[in-house]
Amino acid sequence: MANSKRQMAMVMDLNKCIGCQTCTVACKTLWTREEGMEAMHWNTVNTMPGAGTPKNWEDMGGGFTDAGAQLGEMPTTKAFGEAWNYNHKEVFYGGKGQSAHLEIQGEKPDWGPNWDEDEGAGEFPNGYFFYLPRICNHCTHPACKEACPRQAIEKREQDGIVVVNEERCRGYRFCMEACPYKKIYFNHQKKVSQKCIFCFPRLEQGVANACARQCPGRVRFVGYRDDQDAPIYKLVDKWKVAIPLHPEYGTDPNVFYVPPFGAARFDADGDLDEETPRIPDEYLISLFGKDVLSSLEILKAERARVQQGEKSELMDLLIAYKWKDMFGGFDTDPQTLKWT
Amino acid sequence: MKAEYLANTTLATLLDPTATVWQQAVATTIPLTGTPAAMQPTAAIRNSWADRPIGATSELSVASLHNGVELAFLLRWQSANPTMDNGDNSVFPDGAAVALPLVENAPLMTMGAPGAGLDIWFWRADQGDTGREISAEGPGSTETLNTDRIHSKSQWQGGTWSVVIARSFAGSVIARSLAGSGHDQTLALSPGETTQCGFAIWQGANEERGGIKSYSADWLELQLAGRR
């Protein structure tokens, strides 16, 4: 497999995500408004622990095991969540605003893209949850690309972004079975697979991804993986606090996460116990591998330094004092550009 | 097998699988076999289909007729659970294809090879009567050609698909430097000639698509009856 010369990457700080779905809507508005894309959310945010999008995606297989490349389960639109149709006409224009209320038309759904929001896990008063935003991981070793019998999936040489060539795609959907993160959708109108394109047409104009720019929580850092002056390199390679989701899937993702501390526990007397995390270590390890523990140690140590009045490059980076510094040079304001 | 010549028969008649002309045509029964898992083009497909049965169709009935202008095949096969459309993502439509070699004995199993391509006439249940003409010079190399001369008509009844796939004899460039072979190829057919044909069937109910299919393991000789 030919390697890309450079690799674009993203870091998402899970301690800052408030689950507002602004990223989801930014992406939806920009890229998936056409016919056949109704049910697509290239960007999703789910409450963890939870079944996620598509439902139970972590149990669906795919990726690479000791036995080599695998096709996992096919994610269905039903499991992702269908696009629901409402009686807008009746309520807004039919003169029934006082008597009819908005409701989903047709078969009542039993799942959707954010169905188990804020359910989480744990027992009162120590319940816990956090939000996990996900896009295509633009993997260094993309299972989708390797599974496609038509070489219809390309990993761009200039930036490592993984894209589907819709001219070559025949809608066989092996990529959807192979992607262990279940981040590929099928367009039933065009009969081709479609997925997150990491906003490459924006990047080519120096504009950061819509999900990143629109994020009110300053959660997402964007940039070349090897740019040593930019936050991605510092968070992933220098400070080693940003780590991939499910590294055991074997695809080498290029989206990294700063893991969540979670809140402190209440002990039996109702006092705060700062020593025991509410989010069990085992759960975080199941998501991010063992590196999550050293990442959290580093984050805690740096946070403690700041609490004692010292400076910390890591904490300054994560706070993201200057919004534009999060985008690794891709900080052009799209309003200053002429789009054709 | 032989494609008999029926003068003064319209394309519409040829395309109708229930037409009398087909009832009188001689059908040949061809055994089909699943494509080997080991021959699938990617490791993920090979690994995941190694222990799954490939090729839900074991037998195909084929008859062929022409009217001097168009050549038609009637394909009939058992399909207890036909799949007409994609449904949800895990559902695949049934399909059928006729292959003709651009060079005698081009490898059928690998769908041709560079410089030894195939002309494929493709029908899929979700595409109505719109067939596709495809050229191939090896696994994963298929290209849909910008021609509109593949006609098809299908009927599923009582557990059997009957699909007619037809193309005009007239040849035009159908393969343009595929897979780096660098030269254009044509498949011009004429009444009176002898060529070869091969077949493939996809049963969506078995998640068959792409290289996962049943096919006639070797070429069949096809005599195109001359105009009397």
Coordinates of C-alpha atoms in Angstrom, one line a residue:
Chain A
M1 CA 0.0 0.0 0.0
A2 CA 1.4 3.4 -1.0
N3 CA 1.8 5.6 2.1
S4 CA 0.5 9.1 2.1
K5 CA 3.2 11.8 2.2
R6 CA 1.5 13.6 5.0
Q7 CA -1.5 12.9 7.2
M8 CA -4.2 15.2 8.4
A9 CA -5.4 14.4 11.9
M10 CA -7.8 15.5 14.6
V11 CA -7.7 15.5 18.4
M12 CA -11.0 15.7 20.4
D13 CA -10.8 16.6 24.1
L14 CA -13.6 14.6 25.7
N15 CA -13.3 16.7 28.9
K16 CA -14.8 19.6 27.0
C17 CA -17.5 18.0 24.9
I18 CA -20.9 19.0 26.1
G19 CA -22.9 16.8 23.7
C20 CA -24.6 19.8 22.0
Q21 CA -24.4 18.2 18.5
T22 CA -23.4 21.5 16.9
C23 CA -20.7 19.5 15.0
T24 CA -23.3 17.0 13.9
V25 CA -25.5 19.7 12.5
A26 CA -22.6 21.6 10.9
C27 CA -21.7 18.5 9.0
K28 CA -25.2 17.5 8.2
T29 CA -25.9 21.0 6.8
L30 CA -22.8 21.2 4.8
W31 CA -22.4 17.7 3.3
T32 CA -25.5 15.4 3.7
R33 CA -28.5 17.3 2.6
E34 CA -29.1 15.6 -0.8
E35 CA -31.6 13.0 -1.6
G36 CA -30.4 9.6 -0.5
M37 CA -28.4 11.1 2.4
E38 CA -31.4 11.8 4.7
A39 CA -30.3 9.3 7.3
M40 CA -26.6 10.0 7.1
H41 CA -24.7 11.6 10.0
W42 CA -21.0 11.5 9.1
N43 CA -20.5 13.1 12.5
T44 CA -22.2 11.6 15.5
V45 CA -22.0 12.3 19.2
N46 CA -23.1 9.6 21.6
T47 CA -23.3 9.2 25.3
M48 CA -20.9 6.6 26.7
P49 CA -21.3 4.0 28.0
G50 CA -24.0 3.4 25.5
A51 CA -25.0 1.4 22.4
G52 CA -24.1 4.3 20.1
T53 CA -24.5 4.8 16.4
P54 CA -25.2 2.4 14.7
K55 CA -26.7 0.5 17.6
N56 CA -24.0 -1.8 19.2
W57 CA -21.4 -0.9 16.6
E58 CA -18.6 -2.0 19.0
D59 CA -19.8 -5.6 18.7
M60 CA -20.1 -5.7 14.9
G61 CA -16.5 -6.7 14.0
G62 CA -14.4 -5.8 11.0
G63 CA -11.0 -4.4 11.0
F64 CA -7.9 -6.6 11.4
T65 CA -7.4 -9.5 13.8
D66 CA -4.6 -12.0 14.2
A67 CA -6.4 -13.9 11.4
G68 CA -6.1 -10.9 9.1
A69 CA -8.6 -8.6 7.5
Q70 CA -12.2 -9.3 8.4
L71 CA -15.7 -8.3 7.2
G72 CA -17.9 -7.6 10.2
E73 CA -21.6 -7.2 10.4
M74 CA -23.4 -4.9 8.0
P75 CA -24.6 -1.8 9.7
T76 CA -28.2 -1.2 8.7
T77 CA -30.0 2.1 8.3
K78 CA -32.4 0.9 10.9
A79 CA -29.4 0.5 13.3
F80 CA -28.1 3.9 12.4
G81 CA -31.5 5.4 12.7
E82 CA -33.8 6.3 9.8
A83 CA -34.6 9.9 8.9
W84 CA -37.9 10.5 10.6
N85 CA -40.8 12.2 8.8
Y86 CA -43.0 14.6 10.7
N87 CA -46.4 16.0 10.1
H88 CA -45.0 19.5 9.6
K89 CA -47.6 20.5 7.1
E90 CA -50.5 19.6 9.3
V91 CA -49.2 21.4 12.3
F92 CA -47.6 24.4 10.7
Y93 CA -49.8 25.0 7.6
G94 CA -52.9 22.9 8.0
G95 CA -54.6 25.2 10.5
K96 CA -54.4 22.5 13.2
G97 CA -51.7 24.1 15.3
Q98 CA -53.9 24.1 18.4
S99 CA -55.1 20.5 18.0
A100 CA -52.4 18.4 16.4
H101 CA -48.9 18.0 17.7
L102 CA -45.7 17.1 15.9
E103 CA -45.2 13.4 15.7
I104 CA -43.2 10.9 13.7
Q105 CA -45.2 9.6 10.7
G106 CA -45.3 5.9 9.8
E107 CA -43.7 3.1 11.8
K108 CA -42.6 4.3 15.2
P109 CA -38.8 4.0 15.5
D110 CA -37.0 2.1 18.2
W111 CA -33.6 3.5 17.6
G112 CA -31.9 6.7 16.3
P113 CA -28.6 8.4 16.2
N114 CA -28.7 9.8 19.8
W115 CA -31.3 7.4 21.2
D116 CA -29.6 6.6 24.5
E117 CA -28.5 10.2 25.3
D118 CA -27.4 10.8 28.9
E119 CA -28.3 7.3 30.1
G120 CA -24.7 6.4 30.9
A121 CA -24.0 3.9 33.7
G122 CA -23.4 3.6 37.4
E123 CA -25.6 3.9 40.5
F124 CA -26.7 7.1 42.2
P125 CA -25.0 9.2 43.4
N126 CA -22.1 7.9 41.3
G127 CA -23.7 7.6 37.9
Y128 CA -21.4 8.6 35.1
F129 CA -21.3 9.3 31.4
F130 CA -19.4 11.3 28.9
Y131 CA -19.9 12.3 25.3
L132 CA -18.0 10.6 22.4
P133 CA -18.0 12.5 19.1
R134 CA -17.0 10.4 16.1
I135 CA -16.2 10.9 12.5
C136 CA -14.3 8.7 10.0
N137 CA -10.9 8.0 11.5
H138 CA -9.1 8.4 8.2
C139 CA -7.0 5.4 9.2
T140 CA -3.4 4.8 8.2
H141 CA -4.4 1.2 7.6
P142 CA -8.0 1.6 6.4
A143 CA -10.0 -1.6 6.5
C144 CA -12.6 -0.1 4.1
K145 CA -10.0 0.6 1.4
E146 CA -8.4 -2.8 1.8
A147 CA -11.8 -4.7 1.6
C148 CA -13.0 -3.0 -1.6
P149 CA -12.6 -5.3 -4.6
R150 CA -12.8 -2.3 -7.0
Q151 CA -10.1 0.0 -5.5
A152 CA -12.9 2.5 -5.2
I153 CA -11.6 3.9 -1.9
E154 CA -8.6 6.1 -2.0
K155 CA -6.2 7.4 0.7
R156 CA -5.1 10.7 -0.7
E157 CA -1.4 11.0 -1.1
Q158 CA -1.2 14.7 -0.1
D159 CA -3.1 14.4 3.2
G160 CA -4.1 10.8 4.0
I161 CA -7.8 11.6 3.8
V162 CA -9.8 8.5 2.9
V163 CA -12.4 9.1 0.2
V164 CA -14.8 7.0 -1.8
N165 CA -14.5 7.4 -5.5
E166 CA -18.2 7.3 -6.5
E167 CA -17.4 6.7 -10.1
R168 CA -15.8 3.4 -9.2
C169 CA -18.1 2.4 -6.4
R170 CA -20.6 -0.3 -7.4
G171 CA -22.4 -0.4 -4.1
Y172 CA -21.2 -3.8 -2.9
R173 CA -20.8 -2.5 0.6
F174 CA -17.9 -4.6 1.6
C175 CA -16.4 -1.4 3.0
M176 CA -19.3 -1.0 5.4
E177 CA -18.8 -4.5 6.7
A178 CA -15.0 -4.0 7.0
C179 CA -15.0 -0.7 8.8
P180 CA -14.9 -1.6 12.5
Y181 CA -16.0 1.9 13.5
K182 CA -19.1 1.5 11.2
K183 CA -18.7 5.0 9.8
I184 CA -19.7 4.3 6.2
Y185 CA -23.2 4.9 4.9
F186 CA -25.0 3.6 1.8
N187 CA -26.8 6.0 -0.4
H188 CA -29.9 4.2 -1.6
Q189 CA -30.5 6.8 -4.2
K190 CA -27.1 6.9 -5.9
K191 CA -26.3 3.3 -4.8
V192 CA -22.9 4.1 -3.6
S193 CA -21.1 4.2 -0.2
Q194 CA -20.5 7.6 1.3
K195 CA -18.6 8.8 4.3
C196 CA -16.9 11.7 6.1
I197 CA -14.4 13.4 3.7
F198 CA -12.6 15.3 6.5
C199 CA -13.8 18.5 4.8
F200 CA -11.0 18.3 2.3
P201 CA -12.5 20.9 0.0
R202 CA -12.3 23.3 2.9
L203 CA -8.8 22.2 3.9
E204 CA -7.6 22.9 0.4
Q205 CA -8.6 26.5 0.9
G206 CA -7.0 26.7 4.3
V207 CA -10.3 26.4 6.2
A208 CA -10.6 23.9 9.1
N209 CA -13.3 21.2 9.2
A210 CA -16.8 22.4 9.8
C211 CA -17.2 20.2 12.8
A212 CA -14.1 21.7 14.4
R213 CA -14.8 25.4 13.5
Q214 CA -18.4 25.2 14.6
C215 CA -17.6 23.5 18.0
P216 CA -18.6 25.9 20.8
G217 CA -16.6 23.9 23.3
R218 CA -13.2 24.2 21.5
V219 CA -13.1 20.4 21.6
R220 CA -11.4 19.7 18.3
F221 CA -7.9 20.3 17.1
V222 CA -7.0 19.9 13.4
G223 CA -3.8 19.8 11.5
Y224 CA -1.0 17.7 10.0
R225 CA 0.0 14.9 12.2
D226 CA 3.8 15.7 11.7
D227 CA 3.6 19.5 12.2
Q228 CA 5.7 19.8 15.4
D229 CA 4.6 23.4 16.0
A230 CA 0.9 22.5 16.0
P231 CA -1.3 21.1 18.7
I232 CA -1.8 17.6 17.1
Y233 CA 1.8 16.6 17.3
K234 CA 2.1 18.1 20.8
L235 CA -0.9 16.3 22.1
V236 CA -0.3 12.9 20.4
D237 CA 3.4 12.5 20.2
K238 CA 5.0 15.0 22.6
W239 CA 2.7 14.9 25.6
K240 CA 1.2 11.5 24.7
V241 CA -2.2 12.4 26.1
A242 CA -4.3 12.0 22.9
I243 CA -4.9 8.4 22.0
P244 CA -7.0 6.5 19.4
L245 CA -10.3 4.8 20.0
H246 CA -10.2 1.0 19.9
P247 CA -6.6 0.7 18.8
E248 CA -7.1 -3.1 18.9
Y249 CA -9.2 -2.8 15.7
G250 CA -5.8 -2.6 13.9
T251 CA -6.6 0.2 11.5
D252 CA -4.3 2.9 13.1
P253 CA -6.8 5.8 13.3
N254 CA -5.9 9.4 12.8
V255 CA -8.5 10.8 15.1
F256 CA -7.3 10.9 18.7
Y257 CA -9.0 11.5 22.0
V258 CA -8.0 13.2 25.2
P259 CA -9.7 10.8 27.7
P260 CA -12.3 12.0 30.2
F261 CA -11.5 12.4 33.9
G262 CA -15.1 12.1 34.9
A263 CA -16.3 13.5 38.2
A264 CA -15.1 12.5 41.6
R265 CA -17.0 9.8 43.5
F266 CA -19.1 10.3 46.6
D267 CA -18.1 7.9 49.4
A268 CA -20.6 6.1 51.7
D269 CA -20.6 9.2 54.0
G270 CA -21.5 11.5 51.1
D271 CA -18.0 13.0 51.0
L272 CA -16.0 13.4 47.8
D273 CA -13.4 10.7 47.2
E274 CA -11.0 12.2 44.8
E275 CA -8.9 9.0 44.7
T276 CA -11.4 6.7 43.1
P277 CA -12.6 7.6 39.6
R278 CA -16.3 7.4 38.8
I279 CA -15.6 6.2 35.3
P280 CA -14.1 2.8 35.9
D281 CA -10.5 2.4 34.5
E282 CA -11.6 -1.0 33.0
Y283 CA -14.2 0.8 31.0
L284 CA -11.8 3.4 29.6
I285 CA -9.3 0.7 28.9
S286 CA -11.9 -1.2 26.9
L287 CA -12.3 1.9 24.7
F288 CA -8.8 3.3 24.4
G289 CA -6.5 0.5 25.5
K290 CA -4.0 0.6 28.4
D291 CA -2.4 3.9 27.3
V292 CA -5.5 5.6 28.7
L293 CA -4.1 5.3 32.2
S294 CA -0.8 7.0 31.5
S295 CA -2.6 9.7 29.6
L296 CA -4.8 10.4 32.6
E297 CA -1.8 10.4 34.9
I298 CA -0.1 13.0 32.7
L299 CA -3.2 15.1 32.6
K300 CA -3.7 15.0 36.3
A301 CA 0.0 15.8 37.0
E302 CA -0.1 18.8 34.7
R303 CA -3.5 20.0 36.1
A304 CA -2.0 19.8 39.6
R305 CA 1.0 21.9 38.6
V306 CA -1.4 24.6 37.3
Q307 CA -3.4 24.4 40.5
Q308 CA -0.1 25.2 42.4
G309 CA 0.4 28.3 40.3
E310 CA 2.9 26.8 37.8
K311 CA 2.8 27.0 34.0
S312 CA 1.9 24.0 31.9
E313 CA 2.2 23.9 28.1
L314 CA -0.2 21.0 28.0
M315 CA -3.0 22.7 30.0
D316 CA -2.6 25.9 28.0
L317 CA -2.9 23.8 24.8
L318 CA -6.1 22.1 26.0
I319 CA -7.7 25.3 27.2
A320 CA -7.1 26.7 23.7
Y321 CA -6.9 30.3 24.7
K322 CA -6.6 31.3 21.1
W323 CA -9.3 29.6 19.0
K324 CA -7.3 29.8 15.8
D325 CA -4.3 28.1 17.3
M326 CA -6.4 24.9 17.3
F327 CA -6.3 24.5 13.6
G328 CA -2.7 23.9 12.7
G329 CA -2.6 26.8 10.2
F330 CA -5.9 25.9 8.6
D331 CA -7.5 29.0 10.1
T332 CA -8.7 30.9 7.1
D333 CA -12.2 32.4 7.7
P334 CA -14.5 30.8 5.0
Q335 CA -16.3 34.1 4.6
T336 CA -13.2 35.6 3.2
L337 CA -13.1 33.1 0.3
K338 CA -15.0 33.0 -2.9
W339 CA -16.5 29.5 -3.3
T340 CA -17.3 28.4 -6.8
Chain B
M1 CA -25.5 -23.9 -28.2
K2 CA -27.0 -22.1 -31.1
A3 CA -28.7 -18.7 -31.5
E4 CA -31.4 -19.4 -34.1
Y5 CA -32.3 -16.7 -36.6
L6 CA -35.8 -15.4 -36.6
A7 CA -36.5 -13.0 -39.4
N8 CA -39.0 -10.3 -38.9
T9 CA -39.0 -10.6 -35.2
T10 CA -39.0 -7.4 -33.3
L11 CA -36.8 -6.5 -30.4
A12 CA -39.9 -6.2 -28.2
T13 CA -40.8 -9.8 -29.0
L14 CA -37.3 -11.0 -28.3
L15 CA -37.3 -9.2 -25.0
D16 CA -40.6 -10.8 -23.8
P17 CA -39.6 -13.9 -21.8
T18 CA -43.2 -15.2 -22.2
A19 CA -43.2 -14.9 -26.0
T20 CA -44.0 -17.9 -28.1
V21 CA -40.6 -17.6 -29.8
W22 CA -38.9 -18.5 -26.6
Q23 CA -41.3 -21.4 -25.9
Q24 CA -40.1 -22.9 -29.2
A25 CA -36.4 -22.2 -28.6
V26 CA -34.0 -24.9 -27.5
A27 CA -32.8 -24.3 -24.0
T28 CA -29.5 -25.6 -22.7
T29 CA -29.0 -26.4 -19.1
I30 CA -25.7 -25.2 -17.7
P31 CA -24.3 -26.2 -14.3
L32 CA -23.1 -23.2 -12.3
T33 CA -20.5 -23.2 -9.6
G34 CA -19.6 -20.7 -6.9
T35 CA -16.6 -18.5 -7.4
P36 CA -13.8 -19.9 -5.1
A37 CA -13.3 -17.9 -1.9
A38 CA -9.6 -18.0 -2.5
M39 CA -10.0 -16.2 -5.8
Q40 CA -11.7 -13.2 -4.3
P41 CA -9.8 -10.0 -4.8
T42 CA -9.3 -8.8 -1.2
A43 CA -8.2 -10.5 2.0
A44 CA -11.2 -9.3 3.9
I45 CA -13.5 -11.0 1.5
R46 CA -11.4 -14.2 1.2
N47 CA -11.2 -14.5 5.0
S48 CA -14.8 -13.9 5.7
W49 CA -16.2 -16.0 2.8
A50 CA -13.8 -19.0 3.3
D51 CA -16.4 -20.9 5.3
R52 CA -19.6 -19.6 3.7
P53 CA -21.3 -21.2 0.7
I54 CA -20.8 -19.1 -2.4
G55 CA -23.1 -19.6 -5.4
A56 CA -26.7 -20.2 -4.4
T57 CA -27.6 -21.0 -8.1
S58 CA -26.4 -24.5 -9.2
E59 CA -28.2 -24.6 -12.6
L60 CA -29.1 -22.2 -15.3
S61 CA -31.3 -22.7 -18.4
V62 CA -30.2 -20.6 -21.4
A63 CA -31.7 -20.2 -24.8
S64 CA -30.6 -17.7 -27.5
L65 CA -32.2 -16.1 -30.5
H66 CA -31.4 -13.3 -32.9
N67 CA -33.3 -11.3 -35.6
G68 CA -30.3 -10.4 -37.6
V69 CA -29.9 -7.1 -35.8
E70 CA -30.1 -8.0 -32.1
L71 CA -28.9 -11.0 -30.2
A72 CA -30.9 -12.1 -27.2
F73 CA -30.4 -14.6 -24.4
L74 CA -33.2 -16.0 -22.1
L75 CA -31.8 -17.0 -18.7
R76 CA -34.0 -19.0 -16.3
W77 CA -33.0 -20.1 -12.8
Q78 CA -34.6 -21.1 -9.5
S79 CA -34.9 -18.4 -7.0
A80 CA -37.1 -19.2 -4.0
N81 CA -36.4 -15.9 -2.3
P82 CA -35.9 -13.2 -5.0
T83 CA -34.5 -9.9 -4.0
M84 CA -35.9 -7.1 -6.2
D85 CA -34.2 -4.1 -4.5
N86 CA -31.6 -3.1 -2.0
G87 CA -34.0 -2.9 1.0
D88 CA -31.8 -2.1 4.0
N89 CA -28.1 -2.1 3.7
S90 CA -27.8 -5.8 4.2
V91 CA -30.1 -6.6 1.3
F92 CA -28.7 -7.1 -2.3
P93 CA -30.6 -7.2 -5.5
D94 CA -30.5 -10.4 -7.7
G95 CA -28.5 -10.1 -10.9
A96 CA -27.5 -11.9 -14.0
A97 CA -24.8 -11.5 -16.7
V98 CA -23.8 -12.8 -20.1
A99 CA -20.1 -12.6 -20.9
L100 CA -18.5 -12.8 -24.4
P101 CA -14.8 -12.9 -24.9
L102 CA -13.0 -10.2 -27.0
V103 CA -10.3 -12.7 -27.6
E104 CA -11.1 -16.5 -27.9
N105 CA -10.7 -18.3 -24.6
A106 CA -10.0 -15.1 -22.6
P107 CA -9.9 -16.3 -19.0
L108 CA -13.6 -16.4 -17.8
M109 CA -12.8 -17.2 -14.1
T110 CA -10.8 -13.9 -13.7
M111 CA -13.2 -11.9 -15.9
G112 CA -10.6 -11.5 -18.5
A113 CA -7.0 -10.4 -18.3
P114 CA -5.1 -7.3 -19.6
G115 CA -5.4 -7.5 -23.4
A116 CA -7.9 -10.3 -23.2
G117 CA -11.1 -8.6 -22.1
L118 CA -14.7 -9.6 -21.8
D119 CA -17.9 -7.8 -23.0
I120 CA -20.5 -8.3 -20.3
W121 CA -24.2 -7.7 -20.6
F122 CA -25.5 -7.1 -17.1
W123 CA -29.0 -7.1 -15.6
R124 CA -29.9 -6.3 -12.0
A125 CA -33.4 -6.6 -10.4
D126 CA -33.4 -3.1 -9.0
Q127 CA -32.6 -1.4 -12.3
G128 CA -35.8 -2.3 -14.2
D129 CA -35.3 -2.9 -17.9
T130 CA -32.1 -0.9 -18.1
G131 CA -29.2 -3.2 -18.7
R132 CA -25.6 -2.2 -18.5
E133 CA -22.7 -3.1 -20.9
I134 CA -19.5 -3.6 -19.0
S135 CA -16.0 -4.4 -20.1
A136 CA -13.5 -6.3 -17.9
E137 CA -9.9 -7.1 -18.1
G138 CA -9.4 -8.9 -14.8
P139 CA -10.7 -8.8 -11.2
G140 CA -11.9 -5.4 -10.0
S141 CA -11.4 -3.9 -13.5
T142 CA -15.0 -3.7 -14.7
E143 CA -16.0 -0.5 -16.3
T144 CA -19.6 0.4 -17.3
L145 CA -19.5 1.5 -20.9
N146 CA -21.3 4.5 -22.2
T147 CA -23.5 2.5 -24.5
D148 CA -27.3 2.1 -24.3
R149 CA -27.6 -1.0 -26.4
I150 CA -28.2 -3.5 -23.6
H151 CA -31.9 -4.2 -23.3
S152 CA -33.5 -6.5 -20.8
K153 CA -36.8 -7.6 -19.5
S154 CA -37.4 -9.8 -16.5
Q155 CA -40.2 -11.8 -14.8
W156 CA -40.2 -13.7 -11.5
Q157 CA -42.9 -16.2 -11.2
G158 CA -43.4 -19.4 -9.1
G159 CA -39.9 -19.5 -7.8
T160 CA -38.2 -18.9 -11.2
W161 CA -36.5 -15.8 -12.7
S162 CA -36.9 -15.4 -16.5
V163 CA -34.6 -12.7 -17.7
V164 CA -34.0 -11.7 -21.3
I165 CA -30.8 -9.8 -22.0
A166 CA -30.1 -8.5 -25.6
R167 CA -27.6 -6.4 -27.5
S168 CA -27.3 -5.2 -31.1
F169 CA -24.8 -7.0 -33.2
A170 CA -23.2 -3.8 -34.3
G171 CA -19.8 -3.4 -32.7
S172 CA -18.2 -0.2 -31.4
V173 CA -15.3 0.5 -29.2
I174 CA -16.1 -1.2 -26.0
A175 CA -12.9 -1.4 -24.1
R176 CA -10.6 1.6 -24.1
S177 CA -7.1 0.9 -22.7
L178 CA -8.4 -0.9 -19.6
A179 CA -5.9 -2.1 -17.0
G180 CA -3.2 -0.5 -19.0
S181 CA -3.6 -2.7 -22.1
G182 CA -3.4 0.5 -24.1
H183 CA -5.4 -0.5 -27.1
D184 CA -9.1 -0.2 -28.0
Q185 CA -11.1 -3.3 -28.4
T186 CA -14.3 -4.0 -30.1
L187 CA -16.8 -6.8 -30.0
A188 CA -18.5 -6.9 -33.4
L189 CA -20.8 -9.9 -33.8
S190 CA -22.3 -11.1 -37.1
P191 CA -24.8 -13.8 -38.0
G192 CA -23.1 -16.9 -39.2
E193 CA -20.1 -16.6 -36.8
T194 CA -19.2 -18.8 -33.9
T195 CA -18.2 -17.3 -30.6
Q196 CA -18.2 -18.2 -26.9
C197 CA -20.5 -17.2 -24.0
G198 CA -20.4 -17.5 -20.2
F199 CA -22.9 -16.7 -17.5
A200 CA -23.1 -15.5 -13.9
I201 CA -26.0 -15.3 -11.5
W202 CA -26.1 -13.3 -8.2
Q203 CA -28.7 -14.3 -5.5
G204 CA -29.1 -11.4 -3.2
A205 CA -30.6 -13.6 -0.5
N206 CA -27.1 -15.1 -0.1
E207 CA -25.6 -11.6 0.0
E208 CA -24.1 -12.3 -3.5
R209 CA -22.6 -9.2 -5.2
G210 CA -19.4 -8.4 -7.0
G211 CA -17.2 -11.5 -7.1
I212 CA -19.5 -13.5 -4.9
K213 CA -21.7 -15.2 -7.4
S214 CA -22.4 -18.4 -9.3
Y215 CA -20.9 -18.8 -12.8
S216 CA -20.4 -21.2 -15.7
A217 CA -16.9 -22.4 -15.0
D218 CA -16.0 -22.5 -18.7
W219 CA -17.0 -21.0 -22.0
L220 CA -19.8 -22.5 -24.1
E221 CA -19.5 -22.4 -27.8
L222 CA -22.2 -20.2 -29.3
Q223 CA -23.1 -20.5 -33.0
L224 CA -24.9 -17.5 -34.4
A225 CA -27.2 -18.8 -37.2
G226 CA -26.7 -17.1 -40.5
R227 CA -29.4 -15.2 -42.3
R228 CA -31.1 -17.6 -44.6

